[in-house]
Amino acid sequence: LNHLRSYSLNNPVENGFNQTSASVNYNLTRKLSLLGGAMLTSFPFSLSESTKRVYARASYKIRLAQLLNWSNGVQAEYHSSAETRFRYRFIYITRLSNRKEIPFLRLTLTAAYWLYYNQGGNQIRYFDKTGLVVTRHSPDGLHRGRLYLAAASKVARGLTVSLFYMQQNEFNLLSSEF
């Protein structure tokens, strides 16, 4: 079970969004794992409707030099109709972390990159270089990359506190020429 709350740095009282998720992870082997779950995202100070998604992920993990774990995975998502930008999303995830906790604060450090491929969703207008509308279709293609840097500490059994930095870049790769 996870819950994420977002606040603005300019107005720390304003709650930007809330995400609540439940998932189940199963290790098929020491290297191969499966995960499935559902997520609800709500926007308290907006007229936006809450969005829902279900997802499944397969990941493969290897050890590097007995010090690091490197995992690679693919996640498939199906989104409710309240999410208008895409209906399906496919995500490639690569993650590097220390294999054993650092004794100080039982600390785990992680770097990860998530690459997003969108499919479906509402049709949008596409323009040529002169600004004329040339077609309308869903914005399928690679459109987002997220870099995560995180530090997590197991403060008690069943309780982990984490601090992370995320940088998101939007782009248009492998999509329509317009």
Short mmCIF file of N, CA and C in Angstrom, two decimals:
data_model
loop_
_atom_site.label_atom_id
_atom_site.label_comp_id
_atom_site.label_asym_id
_atom_site.label_seq_id
_atom_site.Cartn_x
_atom_site.Cartn_y
_atom_site.Cartn_z
N LEU A 1 0.85 -1.17 0.00
CA LEU A 1 0.00 0.00 0.00
C LEU A 1 0.90 1.23 0.00
N ASN A 2 0.57 2.20 -0.83
CA ASN A 2 1.34 3.44 -0.92
C ASN A 2 0.39 4.63 -0.96
N HIS A 3 0.86 5.74 -0.42
CA HIS A 3 0.13 6.99 -0.54
C HIS A 3 1.14 8.10 -0.77
N LEU A 4 0.90 8.91 -1.80
CA LEU A 4 1.79 10.02 -2.15
C LEU A 4 0.96 11.29 -2.18
N ARG A 5 1.46 12.32 -1.50
CA ARG A 5 0.80 13.63 -1.49
C ARG A 5 1.75 14.64 -2.09
N SER A 6 1.23 15.55 -2.89
CA SER A 6 2.05 16.57 -3.53
C SER A 6 1.66 17.95 -3.02
N TYR A 7 2.67 18.74 -2.70
CA TYR A 7 2.45 20.11 -2.25
C TYR A 7 3.32 21.06 -3.06
N SER A 8 2.84 22.28 -3.24
CA SER A 8 3.58 23.31 -3.96
C SER A 8 4.62 23.93 -3.03
N LEU A 9 5.82 24.18 -3.55
CA LEU A 9 6.84 24.87 -2.75
C LEU A 9 6.46 26.32 -2.52
N ASN A 10 5.69 26.92 -3.43
CA ASN A 10 5.27 28.31 -3.29
C ASN A 10 4.14 28.48 -2.28
N ASN A 11 3.30 27.45 -2.14
CA ASN A 11 2.20 27.51 -1.19
C ASN A 11 2.10 26.15 -0.50
N PRO A 12 2.86 25.95 0.59
CA PRO A 12 2.93 24.63 1.21
C PRO A 12 1.62 24.11 1.78
N VAL A 13 0.58 24.93 1.84
CA VAL A 13 -0.72 24.49 2.32
C VAL A 13 -1.53 23.86 1.19
N GLU A 14 -1.23 24.22 -0.05
CA GLU A 14 -2.00 23.75 -1.20
C GLU A 14 -1.58 22.34 -1.61
N ASN A 15 -2.50 21.41 -1.45
CA ASN A 15 -2.28 20.02 -1.83
C ASN A 15 -2.54 19.89 -3.33
N GLY A 16 -1.50 19.59 -4.12
CA GLY A 16 -1.64 19.50 -5.56
C GLY A 16 -2.37 18.26 -6.03
N PHE A 17 -1.96 17.10 -5.53
CA PHE A 17 -2.64 15.85 -5.88
C PHE A 17 -2.33 14.81 -4.83
N ASN A 18 -3.13 13.74 -4.85
CA ASN A 18 -2.93 12.59 -3.97
C ASN A 18 -2.98 11.33 -4.83
N GLN A 19 -2.07 10.41 -4.57
CA GLN A 19 -2.09 9.12 -5.26
C GLN A 19 -2.10 8.01 -4.21
N THR A 20 -3.06 7.13 -4.33
CA THR A 20 -3.15 5.98 -3.44
C THR A 20 -3.10 4.74 -4.31
N SER A 21 -2.24 3.80 -3.92
CA SER A 21 -2.12 2.59 -4.73
C SER A 21 -1.99 1.36 -3.85
N ALA A 22 -2.38 0.24 -4.41
CA ALA A 22 -2.21 -1.06 -3.78
C ALA A 22 -1.63 -1.99 -4.84
N SER A 23 -0.62 -2.74 -4.45
CA SER A 23 -0.01 -3.65 -5.41
C SER A 23 0.46 -4.92 -4.70
N VAL A 24 0.66 -5.95 -5.49
CA VAL A 24 1.17 -7.23 -5.02
C VAL A 24 2.38 -7.58 -5.87
N ASN A 25 3.46 -7.96 -5.19
CA ASN A 25 4.70 -8.32 -5.87
C ASN A 25 4.97 -9.80 -5.59
N TYR A 26 5.37 -10.54 -6.63
CA TYR A 26 5.69 -11.95 -6.47
C TYR A 26 7.02 -12.24 -7.16
N ASN A 27 7.96 -12.81 -6.41
CA ASN A 27 9.25 -13.19 -6.97
C ASN A 27 9.16 -14.60 -7.52
N LEU A 28 9.19 -14.72 -8.85
CA LEU A 28 9.17 -16.04 -9.47
C LEU A 28 10.49 -16.77 -9.21
N THR A 29 11.59 -16.03 -9.30
CA THR A 29 12.93 -16.53 -9.00
C THR A 29 13.67 -15.41 -8.28
N ARG A 30 14.93 -15.63 -7.96
CA ARG A 30 15.72 -14.57 -7.32
C ARG A 30 15.93 -13.39 -8.26
N LYS A 31 15.79 -13.63 -9.56
CA LYS A 31 16.05 -12.58 -10.54
C LYS A 31 14.80 -12.03 -11.22
N LEU A 32 13.74 -12.80 -11.28
CA LEU A 32 12.54 -12.43 -12.03
C LEU A 32 11.37 -12.21 -11.09
N SER A 33 10.72 -11.04 -11.22
CA SER A 33 9.57 -10.74 -10.36
C SER A 33 8.41 -10.18 -11.18
N LEU A 34 7.21 -10.34 -10.65
CA LEU A 34 5.99 -9.82 -11.26
C LEU A 34 5.30 -8.92 -10.23
N LEU A 35 4.67 -7.86 -10.71
CA LEU A 35 3.94 -6.94 -9.85
C LEU A 35 2.65 -6.57 -10.54
N GLY A 36 1.59 -6.43 -9.80
CA GLY A 36 0.31 -5.98 -10.34
C GLY A 36 -0.36 -5.10 -9.31
N GLY A 37 -1.13 -4.11 -9.79
CA GLY A 37 -1.79 -3.23 -8.84
C GLY A 37 -2.77 -2.27 -9.48
N ALA A 38 -3.28 -1.38 -8.62
CA ALA A 38 -4.22 -0.36 -9.06
C ALA A 38 -3.87 0.94 -8.34
N MET A 39 -4.20 2.07 -8.99
CA MET A 39 -3.88 3.38 -8.43
C MET A 39 -5.02 4.35 -8.68
N LEU A 40 -5.29 5.19 -7.69
CA LEU A 40 -6.27 6.27 -7.78
C LEU A 40 -5.53 7.57 -7.57
N THR A 41 -5.70 8.53 -8.50
CA THR A 41 -5.10 9.86 -8.39
C THR A 41 -6.22 10.88 -8.31
N SER A 42 -6.19 11.71 -7.26
CA SER A 42 -7.21 12.75 -7.10
C SER A 42 -6.55 14.11 -7.01
N PHE A 43 -7.30 15.13 -7.40
CA PHE A 43 -6.82 16.51 -7.45
C PHE A 43 -7.74 17.37 -6.59
N PRO A 44 -7.42 17.56 -5.29
CA PRO A 44 -8.34 18.21 -4.36
C PRO A 44 -8.74 19.64 -4.72
N PHE A 45 -7.84 20.45 -5.27
CA PHE A 45 -8.15 21.85 -5.55
C PHE A 45 -8.39 22.08 -7.03
N SER A 46 -8.92 21.09 -7.71
CA SER A 46 -9.13 21.20 -9.15
C SER A 46 -10.50 20.62 -9.50
N LEU A 47 -11.00 21.01 -10.65
CA LEU A 47 -12.25 20.43 -11.13
C LEU A 47 -12.01 19.11 -11.84
N SER A 48 -10.72 18.73 -11.97
CA SER A 48 -10.38 17.48 -12.66
C SER A 48 -10.97 16.28 -11.93
N GLU A 49 -11.44 15.34 -12.72
CA GLU A 49 -11.98 14.10 -12.18
C GLU A 49 -10.83 13.20 -11.74
N SER A 50 -11.05 12.40 -10.73
CA SER A 50 -10.04 11.43 -10.29
C SER A 50 -9.78 10.43 -11.40
N THR A 51 -8.52 10.05 -11.56
CA THR A 51 -8.17 9.05 -12.57
C THR A 51 -7.83 7.74 -11.88
N LYS A 52 -8.10 6.66 -12.59
CA LYS A 52 -7.83 5.32 -12.08
C LYS A 52 -6.99 4.58 -13.10
N ARG A 53 -6.13 3.68 -12.60
CA ARG A 53 -5.35 2.84 -13.50
C ARG A 53 -5.07 1.50 -12.87
N VAL A 54 -4.91 0.51 -13.71
CA VAL A 54 -4.43 -0.80 -13.28
C VAL A 54 -3.15 -1.06 -14.05
N TYR A 55 -2.24 -1.80 -13.43
CA TYR A 55 -0.95 -2.01 -14.06
C TYR A 55 -0.36 -3.37 -13.71
N ALA A 56 0.54 -3.82 -14.59
CA ALA A 56 1.27 -5.06 -14.38
C ALA A 56 2.71 -4.81 -14.82
N ARG A 57 3.66 -5.40 -14.08
CA ARG A 57 5.08 -5.20 -14.39
C ARG A 57 5.84 -6.50 -14.24
N ALA A 58 6.78 -6.72 -15.15
CA ALA A 58 7.72 -7.82 -15.06
C ALA A 58 9.12 -7.20 -14.98
N SER A 59 9.95 -7.68 -14.03
CA SER A 59 11.29 -7.13 -13.84
C SER A 59 12.31 -8.25 -13.73
N TYR A 60 13.52 -7.94 -14.21
CA TYR A 60 14.64 -8.88 -14.14
C TYR A 60 15.79 -8.18 -13.44
N LYS A 61 16.37 -8.82 -12.42
CA LYS A 61 17.42 -8.20 -11.60
C LYS A 61 18.71 -9.00 -11.71
N ILE A 62 19.83 -8.25 -11.82
CA ILE A 62 21.15 -8.90 -11.79
C ILE A 62 22.04 -8.15 -10.80
N ARG A 63 23.05 -8.85 -10.30
CA ARG A 63 24.03 -8.24 -9.40
C ARG A 63 25.22 -7.75 -10.21
N LEU A 64 25.73 -6.61 -9.83
CA LEU A 64 26.93 -6.07 -10.44
C LEU A 64 28.02 -5.98 -9.37
N ALA A 65 29.09 -6.72 -9.55
CA ALA A 65 30.26 -6.68 -8.67
C ALA A 65 29.91 -6.91 -7.20
N GLN A 66 28.89 -7.69 -6.92
CA GLN A 66 28.46 -8.01 -5.55
C GLN A 66 28.10 -6.78 -4.71
N LEU A 67 28.08 -5.59 -5.33
CA LEU A 67 27.80 -4.36 -4.60
C LEU A 67 26.46 -3.73 -4.97
N LEU A 68 26.07 -3.91 -6.22
CA LEU A 68 24.89 -3.22 -6.75
C LEU A 68 23.88 -4.20 -7.32
N ASN A 69 22.61 -3.83 -7.27
CA ASN A 69 21.54 -4.53 -7.99
C ASN A 69 21.12 -3.65 -9.15
N TRP A 70 21.00 -4.27 -10.33
CA TRP A 70 20.53 -3.55 -11.50
C TRP A 70 19.30 -4.30 -12.00
N SER A 71 18.18 -3.60 -12.07
CA SER A 71 16.97 -4.24 -12.56
C SER A 71 16.44 -3.50 -13.78
N ASN A 72 15.80 -4.25 -14.64
CA ASN A 72 15.16 -3.72 -15.84
C ASN A 72 13.77 -4.34 -15.91
N GLY A 73 12.80 -3.52 -16.26
CA GLY A 73 11.44 -4.04 -16.31
C GLY A 73 10.57 -3.31 -17.31
N VAL A 74 9.43 -3.91 -17.59
CA VAL A 74 8.43 -3.32 -18.47
C VAL A 74 7.11 -3.33 -17.72
N GLN A 75 6.45 -2.18 -17.72
CA GLN A 75 5.15 -2.04 -17.05
C GLN A 75 4.12 -1.67 -18.10
N ALA A 76 2.95 -2.31 -18.05
CA ALA A 76 1.82 -1.99 -18.91
C ALA A 76 0.71 -1.43 -18.03
N GLU A 77 0.08 -0.34 -18.48
CA GLU A 77 -0.98 0.32 -17.71
C GLU A 77 -2.22 0.52 -18.57
N TYR A 78 -3.39 0.39 -17.93
CA TYR A 78 -4.66 0.73 -18.55
C TYR A 78 -5.29 1.82 -17.69
N HIS A 79 -5.67 2.95 -18.33
CA HIS A 79 -6.19 4.11 -17.62
C HIS A 79 -7.68 4.31 -17.87
N SER A 80 -8.37 4.84 -16.87
CA SER A 80 -9.80 5.13 -16.98
C SER A 80 -10.01 6.27 -17.98
N SER A 81 -11.26 6.47 -18.39
CA SER A 81 -11.58 7.50 -19.38
C SER A 81 -11.35 8.91 -18.83
N ALA A 82 -11.20 9.08 -17.52
CA ALA A 82 -10.91 10.41 -16.95
C ALA A 82 -9.52 10.88 -17.36
N GLU A 83 -8.63 9.94 -17.71
CA GLU A 83 -7.31 10.30 -18.22
C GLU A 83 -7.44 10.48 -19.72
N THR A 84 -7.40 11.71 -20.19
CA THR A 84 -7.68 11.99 -21.61
C THR A 84 -6.44 11.96 -22.50
N ARG A 85 -5.24 12.02 -21.92
CA ARG A 85 -4.02 12.09 -22.74
C ARG A 85 -3.63 10.76 -23.35
N PHE A 86 -4.00 9.66 -22.72
CA PHE A 86 -3.68 8.33 -23.22
C PHE A 86 -4.60 7.32 -22.55
N ARG A 87 -4.79 6.19 -23.20
CA ARG A 87 -5.59 5.12 -22.61
C ARG A 87 -4.66 4.03 -22.07
N TYR A 88 -3.61 3.75 -22.83
CA TYR A 88 -2.63 2.74 -22.44
C TYR A 88 -1.27 3.43 -22.33
N ARG A 89 -0.45 2.88 -21.44
CA ARG A 89 0.90 3.41 -21.30
C ARG A 89 1.83 2.22 -21.05
N PHE A 90 2.97 2.25 -21.71
CA PHE A 90 3.98 1.21 -21.55
C PHE A 90 5.26 1.90 -21.08
N ILE A 91 5.88 1.35 -20.04
CA ILE A 91 7.00 2.02 -19.41
C ILE A 91 8.18 1.06 -19.31
N TYR A 92 9.33 1.50 -19.80
CA TYR A 92 10.57 0.76 -19.58
C TYR A 92 11.23 1.36 -18.35
N ILE A 93 11.63 0.53 -17.40
CA ILE A 93 12.19 0.99 -16.13
C ILE A 93 13.55 0.34 -15.93
N THR A 94 14.58 1.16 -15.72
CA THR A 94 15.89 0.63 -15.34
C THR A 94 16.27 1.26 -14.01
N ARG A 95 16.82 0.44 -13.10
CA ARG A 95 17.06 0.88 -11.72
C ARG A 95 18.37 0.30 -11.22
N LEU A 96 19.15 1.15 -10.54
CA LEU A 96 20.43 0.75 -9.95
C LEU A 96 20.40 1.12 -8.47
N SER A 97 20.72 0.15 -7.59
CA SER A 97 20.71 0.44 -6.14
C SER A 97 21.78 -0.39 -5.45
N ASN A 98 22.16 0.05 -4.23
CA ASN A 98 23.11 -0.74 -3.47
C ASN A 98 22.47 -2.07 -3.05
N ARG A 99 23.27 -3.13 -3.10
CA ARG A 99 22.75 -4.47 -2.81
C ARG A 99 22.44 -4.64 -1.33
N LYS A 100 23.31 -4.14 -0.47
CA LYS A 100 23.09 -4.24 0.97
C LYS A 100 22.89 -2.85 1.54
N GLU A 101 22.06 -2.77 2.56
CA GLU A 101 21.82 -1.48 3.21
C GLU A 101 23.12 -0.91 3.76
N ILE A 102 23.26 0.39 3.68
CA ILE A 102 24.36 1.07 4.35
C ILE A 102 23.98 1.11 5.83
N PRO A 103 24.84 0.59 6.71
CA PRO A 103 24.44 0.47 8.12
C PRO A 103 23.93 1.78 8.73
N PHE A 104 24.52 2.90 8.38
CA PHE A 104 24.06 4.18 8.90
C PHE A 104 22.64 4.42 8.42
N LEU A 105 21.69 4.44 9.32
CA LEU A 105 20.27 4.67 9.05
C LEU A 105 19.62 3.57 8.21
N ARG A 106 20.28 2.40 8.08
CA ARG A 106 19.75 1.32 7.25
C ARG A 106 19.34 1.88 5.88
N LEU A 107 20.27 2.53 5.22
CA LEU A 107 20.04 3.35 4.04
C LEU A 107 20.23 2.58 2.73
N THR A 108 19.29 2.80 1.79
CA THR A 108 19.39 2.28 0.43
C THR A 108 19.35 3.48 -0.51
N LEU A 109 20.32 3.55 -1.42
CA LEU A 109 20.39 4.62 -2.42
C LEU A 109 20.00 4.04 -3.77
N THR A 110 19.24 4.80 -4.55
CA THR A 110 18.72 4.32 -5.82
C THR A 110 18.79 5.40 -6.88
N ALA A 111 19.11 4.99 -8.10
CA ALA A 111 18.98 5.84 -9.30
C ALA A 111 18.15 5.04 -10.30
N ALA A 112 17.15 5.67 -10.89
CA ALA A 112 16.28 4.97 -11.83
C ALA A 112 15.88 5.90 -12.97
N TYR A 113 15.57 5.29 -14.12
CA TYR A 113 15.05 6.05 -15.26
C TYR A 113 13.83 5.31 -15.80
N TRP A 114 12.74 6.05 -16.00
CA TRP A 114 11.49 5.50 -16.54
C TRP A 114 11.24 6.18 -17.89
N LEU A 115 11.04 5.38 -18.95
CA LEU A 115 10.77 5.89 -20.29
C LEU A 115 9.35 5.47 -20.68
N TYR A 116 8.50 6.47 -21.01
CA TYR A 116 7.06 6.26 -21.20
C TYR A 116 6.66 6.28 -22.68
N TYR A 117 5.87 5.27 -23.08
CA TYR A 117 5.25 5.22 -24.40
C TYR A 117 3.74 5.30 -24.21
N ASN A 118 3.11 6.32 -24.79
CA ASN A 118 1.66 6.53 -24.66
C ASN A 118 0.95 5.98 -25.89
N GLN A 119 -0.26 5.45 -25.67
CA GLN A 119 -1.08 4.97 -26.78
C GLN A 119 -2.55 5.22 -26.45
N GLY A 120 -3.28 5.72 -27.44
CA GLY A 120 -4.71 5.97 -27.26
C GLY A 120 -4.95 7.33 -26.62
N GLY A 121 -6.14 7.53 -26.11
CA GLY A 121 -6.50 8.82 -25.53
C GLY A 121 -7.25 9.68 -26.53
N ASN A 122 -7.59 10.90 -26.11
CA ASN A 122 -8.34 11.81 -26.98
C ASN A 122 -7.50 12.24 -28.16
N GLN A 123 -8.17 12.44 -29.28
CA GLN A 123 -7.48 12.94 -30.46
C GLN A 123 -7.12 14.41 -30.24
N ILE A 124 -5.94 14.78 -30.72
CA ILE A 124 -5.51 16.17 -30.66
C ILE A 124 -5.17 16.64 -32.06
N ARG A 125 -5.11 17.95 -32.23
CA ARG A 125 -4.80 18.52 -33.54
C ARG A 125 -3.29 18.50 -33.76
N TYR A 126 -2.86 18.14 -34.98
CA TYR A 126 -1.46 18.18 -35.37
C TYR A 126 -1.31 19.21 -36.47
N PHE A 127 -0.25 19.99 -36.39
CA PHE A 127 -0.02 21.13 -37.29
C PHE A 127 1.21 20.90 -38.15
N ASP A 128 1.19 21.51 -39.35
CA ASP A 128 2.41 21.49 -40.15
C ASP A 128 3.27 22.70 -39.75
N LYS A 129 4.39 22.91 -40.44
CA LYS A 129 5.32 23.99 -40.06
C LYS A 129 4.74 25.38 -40.29
N THR A 130 3.69 25.48 -41.11
CA THR A 130 3.08 26.79 -41.35
C THR A 130 1.97 27.09 -40.35
N GLY A 131 1.62 26.09 -39.52
CA GLY A 131 0.58 26.31 -38.51
C GLY A 131 -0.79 25.82 -38.91
N LEU A 132 -0.92 25.18 -40.08
CA LEU A 132 -2.21 24.65 -40.52
C LEU A 132 -2.46 23.28 -39.90
N VAL A 133 -3.71 23.03 -39.50
CA VAL A 133 -4.07 21.72 -38.97
C VAL A 133 -4.05 20.72 -40.11
N VAL A 134 -3.29 19.64 -39.94
CA VAL A 134 -3.18 18.64 -41.00
C VAL A 134 -3.85 17.32 -40.66
N THR A 135 -4.01 17.03 -39.38
CA THR A 135 -4.64 15.78 -38.99
C THR A 135 -5.04 15.83 -37.52
N ARG A 136 -5.86 14.87 -37.13
CA ARG A 136 -6.25 14.71 -35.72
C ARG A 136 -6.11 13.23 -35.40
N HIS A 137 -5.36 12.91 -34.36
CA HIS A 137 -5.30 11.54 -33.85
C HIS A 137 -4.69 11.53 -32.46
N SER A 138 -4.73 10.38 -31.83
CA SER A 138 -4.21 10.29 -30.47
C SER A 138 -2.69 10.45 -30.49
N PRO A 139 -2.12 11.03 -29.45
CA PRO A 139 -0.68 11.31 -29.41
C PRO A 139 0.15 10.09 -29.00
N ASP A 140 0.18 9.08 -29.88
CA ASP A 140 0.93 7.87 -29.59
C ASP A 140 2.43 8.13 -29.75
N GLY A 141 3.24 7.48 -28.93
CA GLY A 141 4.70 7.57 -29.08
C GLY A 141 5.40 7.72 -27.74
N LEU A 142 6.72 7.83 -27.81
CA LEU A 142 7.53 8.09 -26.61
C LEU A 142 7.44 9.57 -26.29
N HIS A 143 6.95 9.90 -25.09
CA HIS A 143 6.68 11.29 -24.77
C HIS A 143 7.23 11.75 -23.43
N ARG A 144 7.79 10.86 -22.62
CA ARG A 144 8.21 11.29 -21.29
C ARG A 144 9.35 10.42 -20.79
N GLY A 145 10.26 11.06 -20.08
CA GLY A 145 11.32 10.34 -19.37
C GLY A 145 11.43 10.92 -17.97
N ARG A 146 11.61 10.06 -16.99
CA ARG A 146 11.74 10.52 -15.61
C ARG A 146 13.01 9.92 -14.99
N LEU A 147 13.82 10.79 -14.41
CA LEU A 147 15.00 10.38 -13.67
C LEU A 147 14.68 10.49 -12.19
N TYR A 148 14.91 9.41 -11.45
CA TYR A 148 14.67 9.39 -10.01
C TYR A 148 15.99 9.16 -9.28
N LEU A 149 16.23 9.93 -8.25
CA LEU A 149 17.33 9.70 -7.31
C LEU A 149 16.68 9.60 -5.94
N ALA A 150 16.97 8.55 -5.19
CA ALA A 150 16.26 8.34 -3.93
C ALA A 150 17.18 7.81 -2.84
N ALA A 151 16.80 8.13 -1.62
CA ALA A 151 17.41 7.57 -0.41
C ALA A 151 16.27 7.08 0.46
N ALA A 152 16.35 5.82 0.90
CA ALA A 152 15.30 5.24 1.73
C ALA A 152 15.92 4.63 2.98
N SER A 153 15.24 4.83 4.09
CA SER A 153 15.72 4.32 5.37
C SER A 153 14.62 3.52 6.05
N LYS A 154 14.95 2.29 6.48
CA LYS A 154 13.99 1.48 7.23
C LYS A 154 14.07 1.92 8.68
N VAL A 155 13.12 2.72 9.10
CA VAL A 155 13.15 3.27 10.45
C VAL A 155 12.55 2.30 11.48
N ALA A 156 11.72 1.39 11.03
CA ALA A 156 11.13 0.38 11.91
C ALA A 156 10.63 -0.76 11.03
N ARG A 157 10.32 -1.87 11.63
CA ARG A 157 9.80 -3.00 10.85
C ARG A 157 8.49 -2.59 10.17
N GLY A 158 8.46 -2.72 8.87
CA GLY A 158 7.26 -2.36 8.13
C GLY A 158 7.12 -0.89 7.82
N LEU A 159 8.11 -0.07 8.21
CA LEU A 159 8.02 1.38 7.95
C LEU A 159 9.33 1.87 7.33
N THR A 160 9.22 2.40 6.12
CA THR A 160 10.36 2.96 5.41
C THR A 160 10.06 4.41 5.11
N VAL A 161 11.03 5.27 5.35
CA VAL A 161 10.92 6.69 5.01
C VAL A 161 11.86 6.94 3.84
N SER A 162 11.35 7.61 2.82
CA SER A 162 12.20 7.88 1.66
C SER A 162 12.12 9.34 1.24
N LEU A 163 13.21 9.79 0.69
CA LEU A 163 13.32 11.13 0.13
C LEU A 163 13.81 10.94 -1.29
N PHE A 164 13.11 11.57 -2.25
CA PHE A 164 13.56 11.40 -3.62
C PHE A 164 13.46 12.69 -4.41
N TYR A 165 14.26 12.73 -5.46
CA TYR A 165 14.26 13.82 -6.42
C TYR A 165 13.83 13.21 -7.74
N MET A 166 12.94 13.89 -8.45
CA MET A 166 12.49 13.41 -9.74
C MET A 166 12.58 14.56 -10.74
N GLN A 167 13.17 14.28 -11.89
CA GLN A 167 13.22 15.26 -12.98
C GLN A 167 12.50 14.63 -14.18
N GLN A 168 11.53 15.35 -14.69
CA GLN A 168 10.74 14.85 -15.81
C GLN A 168 11.02 15.68 -17.05
N ASN A 169 11.21 15.00 -18.17
CA ASN A 169 11.39 15.67 -19.47
C ASN A 169 10.31 15.17 -20.42
N GLU A 170 9.71 16.10 -21.14
CA GLU A 170 8.68 15.76 -22.13
C GLU A 170 9.31 15.92 -23.52
N PHE A 171 8.99 15.01 -24.43
CA PHE A 171 9.55 15.04 -25.78
C PHE A 171 8.65 14.25 -26.71
N ASN A 172 8.96 14.26 -27.99
CA ASN A 172 8.20 13.51 -29.00
C ASN A 172 9.16 12.67 -29.81
N LEU A 173 9.25 11.39 -29.47
CA LEU A 173 10.08 10.44 -30.21
C LEU A 173 9.21 9.32 -30.74
N LEU A 174 9.54 8.82 -31.91
CA LEU A 174 8.79 7.73 -32.54
C LEU A 174 7.30 8.04 -32.61
N SER A 175 6.99 9.28 -32.94
CA SER A 175 5.60 9.67 -33.07
C SER A 175 5.41 10.33 -34.44
N SER A 176 4.20 10.78 -34.71
CA SER A 176 3.87 11.39 -35.98
C SER A 176 4.81 12.54 -36.32
N GLU A 177 5.07 12.74 -37.61
CA GLU A 177 5.96 13.83 -38.04
C GLU A 177 5.39 15.20 -37.69
N PHE A 178 4.11 15.29 -37.36
CA PHE A 178 3.50 16.58 -37.04
C PHE A 178 3.53 16.83 -35.55
#
